Amino acid sequence: MCGIVAYIGPREAYPVIMKGLKRLEYRGYDSAGVALLDKHNLRVFKKQGRVAVLEESIIGEDLHAHAGIGHTRWATHGEPSDRNAHPHLSASGRLAMIHNGIIENYAQLKTELTKKGYHFKSDTDTEVLLNFIEDIQENNQCSLEESLRIALKRVTGAYVIVLLDRNHPDTLIAARKGSPLVIGIGKGEHFLASDASPIIEYTKEVVYVNDYELAIIKCDELILKNLGNEKITPFVQKLDLELTAIEKGGYDHFMLKEIFEQPDTIFDCLRGRLDAAKGTITMAGVQNNLDKLSQAKRIIMVACGTSWHAGLIAEYIFEEICRIPVEVEYASEFRYRNPVIHPGDVIIAISQSGETADTIVAIEKAKEQGAFIFGVVNVVGSSIARISDAGAYTHAGPEIGVASTKAFTAQLVVLILIALKIAHEKQTLSDERYMMLLSELHAIPEKVKELLHSSRHIRKLAEKYKGVSDALYLGRGNNFPVALEGALKLKEISYIHAEGYPAAEMKHGPIALVDEQLPVVFAAPKSVYHEKLISNIQEIKARKGMVLAVISEGDDVIAKMADDIMTVPLTDELISPLLSVIPLQLFACYLGMAKGFDVDKPRNLAKSVTVE
Ligand code: F6R
């Protein structure tokens, strides 16, 4: 969380930074700020609220500078306010700093500094770290770079920081541990950002900074060092990202655009991998490790949020066709639980951003115990992609709406491909069913396109249900996690309280909630559970609940019983979540829009959760 942007070079820094912050707003939008440095003249402007609020508030100010840093905040230490907004200034006013992450031992450092007479203007851990750096520099009469190195050896937690020094307007200094930092290399200029989106229109040459690295950046020089002051050769990569991928392309909201992109993203995810006619799946990361994967004694899926739901669906699929026991763990619980990991266990880490702090630490813990880590990640070059032993990218393209949609279906596609490949290798799936599933998978992009034609109908349903205060989402088998995902989408986008439950579990408690006010949403595409689901729907109707069901085309039985339906094309039930989740994404999105909310930036959330 939190987005950072910095620039040094011949351009005006302010417009570069503001444009970049707007692209990174998905990472946090509690406050925004910018520090501009020109010929020893250091100015800081910051404001609670969105980047546009900051922009508005500084019209008419002197914004001329060729070096600057900017920040959009997701609050951790200290409420969202002007004074807690970044950049922070050091006690002397000489240094300005932006920070993404959490300094865990900030309280101890603050006590030490307070005893020395320091006063703090904000409640943030960032201001503490900044003054700690300045204090070291003053006491040791050393360079800023050296004092930063000393400070970081004492710091626990996660950070990307970027510093401006009023006395050195030709230099930016940055450091990273646990939060992402990309440096764009232009001609006589450098761009820094939390991801590549603020950089792509200026350059495609980038360096992904690694943990425990420091960057000393001038207009035409980039020096990377480790904390031991040894130089590291920057690994320059070419960005494979187009500007159009991060623009709204005619849609009012990124979330809507991303939902509608799913025929393409699923196609892209399958392209070059699936050959349904030949019966082949080509995935280098899987192929090169097929022994480890197919002989796994156990697979542990580690993820958070929506990615965790993808893991839950995969659990059904892997167990069904690969006959390998699967556990699905919240990364945040797994990392602290001293989990038992045996040789032969495989960890599949699932993450859109590849930067989720809990997932990163869970992987590191499992790695320490000798587990093999396979990453299913969307963001190319992200931390999880880099620390995994092997992996497969989901190729969904940049996902900017805070709520995950197209990345989720792409995760499912990758997980299904891996499961099919393993099952084929292990011969736990008949050749006939294998070929049939490949051909069903091949047809999914077209079927998604077809179901999206019913978006108008779903929009009307959203209007109808926008006044409800609660909702219950139910499903069985691999559509139970779809119910969880539908409920999560509704909660985060429309702020309506929603719970997901296995449909059969309803009678053990949640049924007490059912009355004529409560919509109960069933994820009920055709499956072996069809009759059981019909009984569950009867139970809801008998208690006057409203039933809204996602069903397969031609399912006249549920269509007659339900108050409202959303239909999806028929497919094999093993992969049916790829279709059944999409009406629920649309329903949540339209409902949020109907209530007038900013569906791309739901309150209190941020896209990339880089704090624990
Ligand atoms: C919900 C959502 C979050 C993320 C979660 C994990 O719509 O987007 O629940 O799924 O924060 O993020 P990644 O996948 O980036 O690790």
XYZ file of C-alpha atoms and ligand atoms in Angstrom:
628
model
C 0.000 0.000 0.000
C 0.952 3.629 -0.525
C 2.242 4.712 -3.876
C 5.520 6.505 -4.359
C 6.850 8.409 -7.345
C 10.054 10.375 -7.763
C 11.808 12.114 -10.597
C 15.169 13.688 -11.338
C 16.094 15.097 -14.731
C 15.570 17.964 -17.161
C 11.733 17.856 -17.165
C 9.515 19.699 -14.721
C 9.247 17.178 -11.877
C 5.795 18.220 -10.643
C 3.648 17.095 -13.623
C 5.576 13.829 -13.897
C 4.983 13.129 -10.216
C 1.316 14.123 -10.186
C 0.502 12.018 -13.223
C 2.333 9.109 -11.639
C 0.505 9.514 -8.329
C -2.844 9.393 -10.119
C -1.837 6.075 -11.665
C -0.781 4.762 -8.277
C -3.820 5.971 -6.376
C -5.137 2.406 -6.331
C -2.441 1.752 -3.709
C -3.938 4.206 -1.238
C -5.876 7.415 -1.315
C -6.050 8.763 2.237
C -3.736 11.677 1.502
C -1.234 12.812 -1.079
C 1.857 14.976 -1.071
C 4.823 16.143 -3.038
C 8.248 17.603 -2.202
C 10.009 19.640 -4.866
C 13.667 20.604 -4.811
C 15.226 23.230 -6.999
C 18.566 24.866 -6.291
C 18.418 24.254 -2.529
C 14.828 25.430 -2.395
C 12.863 22.555 -0.852
C 9.051 22.847 -0.755
C 6.533 20.341 0.581
C 2.818 20.362 -0.271
C 0.488 17.765 1.196
C -3.166 17.294 1.791
C -5.639 14.811 3.181
C -7.761 13.156 0.467
C -7.204 12.229 -3.133
C -4.409 13.411 -5.414
C -6.907 15.715 -7.165
C -7.534 17.491 -3.848
C -3.822 18.134 -3.449
C -3.572 19.350 -7.026
C -6.450 21.759 -6.531
C -5.020 23.077 -3.268
C -1.663 24.109 -4.738
C -2.770 25.925 -7.858
C -0.749 29.118 -8.080
C 2.165 27.866 -5.927
C 5.735 27.845 -7.209
C 6.018 24.261 -8.418
C 9.126 24.626 -10.521
C 11.715 21.896 -9.861
C 13.757 19.250 -11.618
C 13.815 16.844 -8.693
C 10.903 15.753 -6.583
C 9.188 12.992 -4.645
C 5.472 12.244 -4.305
C 3.313 9.959 -2.225
C -0.257 8.710 -2.076
C -1.038 7.210 1.312
C -2.891 4.277 2.782
C -2.797 5.141 6.474
C -1.101 2.820 8.937
C 0.467 4.948 11.705
C -1.747 7.931 12.313
C -5.125 8.892 10.920
C -5.506 10.258 7.401
C -4.760 13.983 7.814
C -2.642 16.773 6.370
C -0.060 16.410 9.090
C 0.332 12.657 8.675
C 0.556 12.934 4.888
C 3.939 12.339 3.226
C 6.507 13.683 2.384
C 7.795 14.363 5.883
C 10.484 16.868 6.693
C 13.330 16.171 9.109
C 13.718 18.288 12.249
C 16.234 20.570 10.524
C 13.998 20.902 7.465
C 16.889 19.747 5.302
C 15.612 16.282 4.365
C 12.285 15.253 2.876
C 11.210 11.617 2.719
C 8.433 9.404 1.393
C 7.885 5.891 2.671
C 5.809 2.858 1.739
C 5.761 0.161 4.408
C 5.882 -0.087 8.181
C 8.765 0.499 10.555
C 7.954 -2.054 13.235
C 10.411 -0.820 15.870
C 9.475 2.821 15.384
C 8.245 3.165 18.986
C 11.653 2.241 20.371
C 13.406 4.610 17.959
C 10.932 7.354 18.815
C 11.637 6.965 22.544
C 15.376 7.234 21.899
C 14.928 10.334 19.771
C 12.468 11.927 22.194
C 15.039 11.547 24.979
C 17.452 13.452 22.761
C 14.966 16.288 22.495
C 13.268 15.498 19.163
C 9.653 16.574 18.706
C 7.395 15.041 16.099
C 4.831 16.815 13.991
C 3.045 13.671 12.871
C 2.049 10.297 14.298
C 3.889 8.400 11.600
C 6.661 5.837 11.767
C 8.091 7.595 8.692
C 8.921 10.817 10.508
C 10.656 8.776 13.208
C 12.825 6.968 10.667
C 13.641 10.218 8.909
C 14.827 11.905 12.088
C 16.705 8.789 13.068
C 18.608 9.029 9.767
C 19.302 12.723 10.228
C 20.401 12.184 13.818
C 22.909 9.529 12.717
C 24.203 11.814 10.007
C 24.692 14.709 12.403
C 26.346 12.579 15.082
C 28.677 10.812 12.682
C 29.298 13.713 10.335
C 28.860 11.284 7.471
C 27.085 11.337 4.121
C 23.330 10.844 3.874
C 23.976 7.573 2.112
C 26.153 6.322 4.961
C 23.687 7.422 7.644
C 20.880 5.695 5.762
C 22.885 2.493 5.639
C 23.540 2.655 9.389
C 19.891 3.446 10.125
C 18.534 0.635 8.010
C 20.629 -1.900 9.880
C 18.677 -0.958 13.014
C 15.270 -0.891 11.397
C 12.840 -3.792 11.384
C 9.848 -3.844 9.079
C 9.214 -3.089 5.462
C 10.045 -0.034 3.461
C 10.660 1.703 0.283
C 11.956 5.152 1.066
C 13.082 7.985 -1.131
C 14.982 10.951 0.276
C 15.643 14.454 -0.976
C 18.442 16.479 0.602
C 18.189 20.280 0.287
C 21.991 20.486 0.192
C 22.262 18.017 -2.696
C 19.598 18.901 -5.271
C 21.315 16.697 -7.836
C 20.695 13.420 -5.990
C 17.837 11.171 -4.891
C 18.544 8.367 -2.452
C 16.254 5.358 -2.196
C 16.212 2.040 -0.363
C 14.014 -1.001 -0.397
C 13.087 -3.897 1.815
C 9.796 -5.700 1.391
C 7.961 -3.038 -0.646
C 8.290 -2.615 -4.398
C 10.507 -0.092 -6.158
C 11.064 0.267 -9.907
C 13.546 2.701 -11.408
C 12.984 3.872 -14.976
C 16.101 4.859 -16.889
C 15.617 7.688 -19.353
C 18.088 9.821 -21.293
C 19.689 11.971 -18.596
C 16.758 11.361 -16.264
C 15.443 8.794 -13.799
C 11.950 7.901 -12.624
C 11.143 5.988 -9.463
C 7.805 4.399 -8.647
C 6.020 1.621 -6.777
C 5.156 0.013 -10.087
C 5.908 0.660 -13.707
C 2.667 2.486 -14.561
C 4.001 6.022 -13.891
C 7.111 5.229 -15.905
C 5.990 3.582 -19.154
C 5.251 6.684 -21.130
C 8.803 7.951 -20.617
C 10.958 4.836 -20.874
C 10.740 1.066 -21.127
C 14.129 0.443 -19.524
C 13.692 -0.393 -15.872
C 15.531 -1.802 -12.905
C 13.614 -3.610 -10.163
C 15.421 -2.814 -6.929
C 15.891 -5.778 -4.603
C 15.540 -5.988 -0.851
C 18.399 -4.483 1.158
C 19.564 -2.395 -1.782
C 20.226 1.327 -1.817
C 20.009 3.442 -4.949
C 21.910 6.690 -5.395
C 20.347 8.430 -8.352
C 21.433 11.474 -10.307
C 20.179 12.655 -13.700
C 22.638 10.524 -15.606
C 23.857 8.074 -13.009
C 22.312 5.180 -11.127
C 24.390 3.450 -8.476
C 23.009 0.435 -6.642
C 24.660 -0.772 -3.450
C 23.929 -3.290 -0.754
C 23.860 -2.431 2.921
C 27.522 -3.495 3.094
C 28.363 -0.580 0.726
C 29.296 -2.888 -2.150
C 28.249 -1.838 -5.633
C 25.751 -4.021 -7.478
C 25.382 -4.018 -11.249
C 21.834 -2.915 -12.044
C 19.911 -5.518 -14.032
C 18.148 -3.481 -16.708
C 14.942 -5.044 -18.068
C 12.599 -4.037 -20.888
C 9.044 -3.316 -19.813
C 6.415 -5.359 -21.581
C 3.551 -2.959 -20.893
C 1.614 -0.539 -23.085
C 0.065 2.730 -21.977
C -3.383 1.672 -23.199
C -3.340 -1.192 -20.704
C -3.463 1.266 -17.812
C -6.086 3.628 -19.218
C -9.869 3.308 -18.913
C -10.461 2.834 -22.641
C -13.957 4.323 -22.745
C -15.252 2.753 -19.522
C -16.261 4.900 -16.573
C -14.427 2.657 -14.150
C -11.395 0.403 -14.256
C -13.313 -2.307 -12.432
C -15.935 -2.429 -15.153
C -13.295 -2.364 -17.877
C -11.434 -5.200 -16.192
C -14.565 -7.335 -15.853
C -15.288 -6.835 -19.539
C -11.689 -7.594 -20.470
C -12.014 -11.162 -19.221
C -12.640 -12.839 -22.585
C -9.277 -11.385 -23.660
C -7.383 -11.940 -20.433
C -8.483 -15.569 -20.232
C -7.566 -15.998 -23.878
C -4.152 -14.418 -23.236
C -3.639 -16.685 -20.283
C -4.353 -19.755 -22.424
C -2.491 -18.536 -25.490
C 0.644 -20.517 -26.256
C -0.145 -22.854 -23.390
C -3.223 -24.800 -24.328
C -3.544 -26.753 -27.540
C -6.896 -28.458 -27.161
C -6.692 -30.228 -30.504
C -3.308 -31.780 -29.808
C -4.076 -32.323 -26.149
C -1.016 -30.445 -24.903
C -0.364 -27.918 -22.166
C 2.896 -26.019 -22.458
C 4.077 -24.250 -19.343
C 7.828 -24.117 -18.856
C 7.628 -23.561 -15.096
C 5.441 -26.639 -14.712
C 7.242 -28.788 -17.274
C 10.653 -28.155 -15.711
C 9.367 -29.167 -12.302
C 6.839 -31.788 -13.252
C 8.452 -34.444 -11.059
C 8.285 -32.269 -7.961
C 4.728 -31.208 -8.683
C 3.296 -34.563 -9.645
C 5.050 -36.399 -6.818
C 4.031 -33.812 -4.222
C 2.781 -35.462 -1.041
C 0.752 -32.390 -0.333
C 0.142 -29.029 -1.959
C -0.311 -25.995 0.239
C -1.897 -22.983 -1.424
C -0.898 -19.753 0.318
C -2.651 -16.490 -0.495
C -4.835 -13.662 0.805
C -8.285 -12.335 -0.070
C -9.527 -13.031 -3.559
C -6.365 -14.960 -4.374
C -7.137 -17.191 -1.408
C -10.539 -17.872 -2.953
C -8.780 -18.929 -6.166
C -6.749 -21.328 -4.022
C -9.922 -22.748 -2.480
C -11.405 -23.466 -5.895
C -8.118 -25.039 -6.970
C -8.252 -27.294 -3.914
C -11.391 -28.953 -5.296
C -9.855 -29.299 -8.728
C -6.452 -30.621 -7.661
C -7.940 -33.144 -5.244
C -10.485 -34.293 -7.795
C -8.217 -34.791 -10.764
C -4.666 -35.033 -9.372
C -5.499 -36.975 -6.204
C -3.028 -34.867 -4.216
C -4.153 -33.578 -0.818
C -4.395 -29.801 -0.797
C -4.526 -27.314 2.046
C -5.405 -23.698 1.472
C -3.920 -21.270 3.942
C -4.396 -17.609 4.681
C -0.816 -16.399 4.329
C -1.258 -14.210 7.397
C -2.094 -17.215 9.582
C 0.337 -19.615 7.992
C 3.331 -17.366 8.550
C 2.842 -17.131 12.301
C 1.720 -20.683 12.965
C 4.953 -22.633 12.853
C 3.415 -24.849 10.175
C 4.531 -28.438 9.713
C 6.175 -28.805 6.324
C 7.471 -32.149 5.094
C 9.928 -32.887 2.331
C 7.837 -33.346 -0.771
C 5.412 -30.577 0.109
C 4.829 -28.006 -2.590
C 3.702 -24.463 -1.832
C 1.681 -22.693 -4.491
C 1.707 -18.976 -3.696
C -1.071 -17.056 -5.444
C -0.934 -13.294 -5.762
C -2.068 -10.685 -8.251
C 0.372 -8.003 -7.139
C 3.189 -10.308 -6.148
C 3.840 -7.851 -3.327
C 1.427 -8.913 -0.576
C 3.507 -8.764 2.592
C 1.884 -11.722 4.350
C 2.249 -13.959 1.311
C 5.894 -12.987 0.883
C 6.741 -13.835 4.488
C 4.741 -17.086 4.342
C 6.797 -18.121 1.309
C 10.018 -17.213 3.044
C 9.014 -19.278 6.091
C 8.145 -22.294 3.941
C 11.368 -21.915 1.968
C 13.393 -21.964 5.168
C 11.822 -25.342 5.901
C 12.800 -26.689 2.510
C 9.489 -26.419 0.646
C 9.425 -25.967 -3.109
C 7.672 -22.699 -3.981
C 5.631 -22.281 -7.147
C 4.318 -18.746 -7.732
C 1.108 -17.930 -9.580
C 1.545 -14.204 -10.013
C 0.224 -11.447 -12.250
C 2.750 -8.651 -11.917
C 5.867 -9.509 -13.847
C 9.092 -9.013 -11.906
C 7.266 -8.610 -8.583
C 8.730 -9.846 -5.314
C 6.788 -13.116 -5.190
C 7.665 -13.882 -8.799
C 11.293 -13.400 -7.929
C 11.469 -15.353 -4.694
C 9.522 -18.354 -5.999
C 11.533 -21.381 -7.164
C 9.382 -21.601 -10.275
C 6.087 -20.204 -11.435
C 3.583 -19.232 -14.052
C 2.403 -15.720 -14.792
C -1.317 -15.112 -15.139
C -0.920 -12.560 -17.983
C -4.051 -10.629 -16.994
C -2.329 -7.283 -17.623
C -2.368 -4.428 -15.120
C -5.321 -4.640 -12.745
C -6.032 -1.149 -11.485
C -9.488 -1.423 -9.910
C -8.817 -2.177 -6.268
C -11.190 -5.140 -6.272
C -9.663 -8.072 -8.073
C -11.681 -9.423 -11.025
C -9.766 -10.355 -14.167
C -6.737 -11.390 -12.116
C -8.939 -13.867 -10.244
C -10.179 -15.646 -13.370
C -6.646 -15.659 -14.767
C -5.398 -17.256 -11.534
C -8.077 -19.915 -11.909
C -7.057 -20.602 -15.493
C -3.406 -21.049 -14.522
C -4.290 -23.284 -11.577
C -6.594 -25.388 -13.769
C -3.851 -25.777 -16.393
C -1.361 -26.874 -13.736
C -3.842 -29.371 -12.295
C -4.616 -30.784 -15.736
C -0.934 -31.116 -16.562
C -0.212 -32.938 -13.295
C -3.286 -35.167 -13.624
C -2.295 -36.104 -17.155
C 1.244 -36.889 -16.030
C -0.030 -38.974 -13.093
C -2.725 -40.627 -15.186
C -5.265 -39.807 -12.490
C -7.591 -38.505 -15.177
C -8.832 -40.551 -18.111
C -7.561 -39.431 -21.497
C -11.117 -38.888 -22.611
C -11.987 -36.560 -19.748
C -8.633 -34.797 -20.099
C -9.327 -34.033 -23.762
C -12.880 -32.952 -22.971
C -11.667 -30.556 -20.249
C -9.076 -29.045 -22.578
C -11.718 -28.400 -25.153
C -14.084 -26.885 -22.544
C -11.273 -24.640 -21.353
C -10.538 -23.585 -24.904
C -14.178 -22.506 -25.265
C -14.228 -20.398 -22.083
C -13.216 -17.007 -23.582
C -16.133 -17.186 -26.045
C -18.524 -18.235 -23.290
C -17.398 -15.315 -21.121
C -18.061 -13.000 -24.049
C -21.523 -14.498 -24.397
C -22.420 -14.143 -20.715
C -21.271 -10.536 -20.675
C -24.119 -9.812 -23.105
C -26.440 -10.066 -20.126
C -24.751 -7.151 -18.369
C -27.792 -4.877 -18.851
C -29.983 -7.359 -17.064
C -27.477 -7.570 -14.203
C -27.364 -3.788 -14.002
C -31.149 -3.747 -13.571
C -30.878 -6.325 -10.821
C -28.293 -4.178 -9.078
C -30.761 -1.261 -9.174
C -33.446 -3.506 -7.709
C -31.291 -4.757 -4.846
C -29.348 -1.580 -4.064
C -31.410 -0.841 -0.957
C -30.634 -4.061 0.911
C -28.447 -3.982 3.975
C -27.262 -7.597 4.050
C -26.882 -10.535 1.711
C -26.061 -14.197 2.050
C -24.093 -15.961 -0.697
C -24.292 -19.744 -0.954
C -22.712 -22.398 -3.116
C -21.586 -26.000 -3.036
C -18.435 -27.790 -4.137
C -16.111 -25.567 -6.126
C -18.871 -22.962 -6.311
C -18.756 -22.499 -2.553
C -15.595 -20.360 -2.926
C -17.424 -18.512 -5.714
C -20.037 -17.609 -3.101
C -17.246 -16.351 -0.828
C -15.837 -14.294 -3.670
C -19.250 -12.885 -4.625
C -19.811 -11.828 -1.017
C -16.360 -10.256 -0.790
C -16.941 -8.265 -3.976
C -20.284 -6.987 -2.687
C -18.840 -5.977 0.687
C -15.883 -4.100 -0.674
C -17.597 -2.347 -3.558
C -21.076 -1.548 -2.246
C -20.420 -1.622 1.549
C -23.330 -4.012 1.966
C -22.707 -6.619 4.608
C -22.486 -9.999 2.888
C -21.477 -13.460 3.983
C -20.493 -16.456 1.936
C -21.322 -19.930 3.158
C -21.391 -23.506 1.914
C -25.064 -23.940 1.029
C -25.475 -27.037 3.187
C -23.924 -25.314 6.175
C -26.621 -22.652 6.100
C -28.986 -24.702 8.232
C -26.367 -24.831 10.991
C -26.746 -21.169 11.781
C -27.076 -18.527 9.029
C -30.616 -19.635 8.179
C -31.638 -17.690 11.275
C -30.948 -14.525 9.291
C -33.394 -15.379 6.527
C -36.516 -13.235 6.240
C -38.239 -11.310 3.453
C -35.561 -8.584 3.623
C -32.625 -10.872 2.956
C -31.430 -11.623 -0.564
C -29.770 -15.021 -0.768
C -27.487 -15.323 -3.754
C -26.840 -18.840 -5.017
C -23.825 -19.722 -7.154
C -25.604 -22.659 -8.750
C -24.385 -23.579 -12.240
C -25.183 -27.152 -13.337
C -23.328 -29.673 -11.209
C -23.777 -32.880 -9.244
C -25.134 -30.702 -6.454
C -28.065 -29.460 -8.497
C -30.768 -31.294 -6.577
C -29.218 -30.490 -3.226
C -29.133 -26.823 -4.192
C -32.786 -26.966 -5.178
C -33.554 -28.197 -1.671
C -31.507 -25.360 -0.189
C -33.407 -22.853 -2.320
C -36.688 -24.373 -1.112
C -35.504 -23.877 2.460
C -34.876 -20.196 1.796
C -38.185 -19.697 -0.044
C -40.060 -21.432 2.793
C -38.743 -18.664 5.053
C -39.664 -15.906 2.611
C -36.051 -15.076 1.666
C -35.391 -13.544 -1.758
C -33.433 -15.850 -4.027
C -31.093 -14.551 -6.689
C -29.369 -17.398 -8.513
C -26.502 -17.750 -10.952
C -27.568 -20.718 -13.059
C -26.596 -22.499 -16.247
C -28.532 -21.797 -19.421
C -31.521 -24.086 -19.696
C -31.914 -24.678 -15.957
C -35.680 -24.157 -15.885
C -36.076 -25.651 -12.441
C -34.080 -23.090 -10.497
C -35.191 -20.382 -12.933
C -38.805 -20.981 -11.827
C -38.032 -21.052 -8.116
C -35.736 -18.048 -7.890
C -36.893 -14.434 -7.682
C -34.176 -13.429 -10.091
C -31.594 -15.247 -12.145
C -28.303 -14.540 -13.883
C -27.455 -17.151 -16.507
C -24.104 -18.449 -17.641
C -23.335 -20.798 -20.543
C -22.997 -24.478 -19.777
C -19.546 -25.887 -19.167
C -17.980 -28.758 -17.254
C -18.656 -28.262 -13.572
C -14.946 -28.600 -12.732
C -14.220 -25.285 -14.434
C -17.634 -23.675 -13.972
C -16.349 -21.071 -11.435
C -14.645 -19.369 -14.374
C -18.114 -18.422 -15.579
C -20.254 -18.314 -12.450
C -18.123 -15.709 -10.706
C -18.452 -13.128 -13.466
C -22.153 -12.200 -12.960
C -21.322 -11.747 -9.263
C -18.454 -9.398 -10.105
C -20.777 -7.395 -12.348
C -23.576 -7.381 -9.780
C -21.248 -5.943 -7.107
C -19.788 -3.404 -9.504
C -23.162 -2.150 -10.747
C -24.535 -2.065 -7.232
C -21.622 0.066 -6.060
C -22.133 2.352 -9.055
C -25.881 2.528 -8.387
C -25.123 3.675 -4.860
C -22.799 6.360 -6.208
C -19.570 4.909 -4.823
C -16.147 5.046 -6.416
C -15.927 1.372 -7.324
C -12.273 1.653 -8.294
C -11.235 2.960 -4.923
C -13.405 1.487 -2.190
C -12.976 3.100 1.197
C -10.221 1.866 3.514
C -8.799 -0.467 0.882
C -5.669 -0.468 -1.196
C -4.675 -2.636 -4.078
C -1.364 -3.928 -2.957
C -1.235 -4.852 0.714
C 2.430 -4.431 1.472
C 1.922 -4.196 5.219
C 0.945 -7.084 7.445
C -10.249 -8.274 -3.164
C -8.814 -8.149 -3.350
C -7.927 -8.570 -2.240
C -6.664 -9.235 -2.792
C -5.688 -9.541 -1.648
C -4.467 -10.294 -2.138
O -10.944 -7.850 -4.278
O -8.361 -7.689 -4.354
O -8.591 -9.409 -1.350
O -7.024 -10.398 -3.462
O -5.296 -8.349 -1.042
O -3.747 -9.537 -3.059
P -2.719 -10.195 -4.039
O -3.460 -11.117 -4.921
O -2.121 -9.045 -4.767
O -1.710 -10.932 -3.202
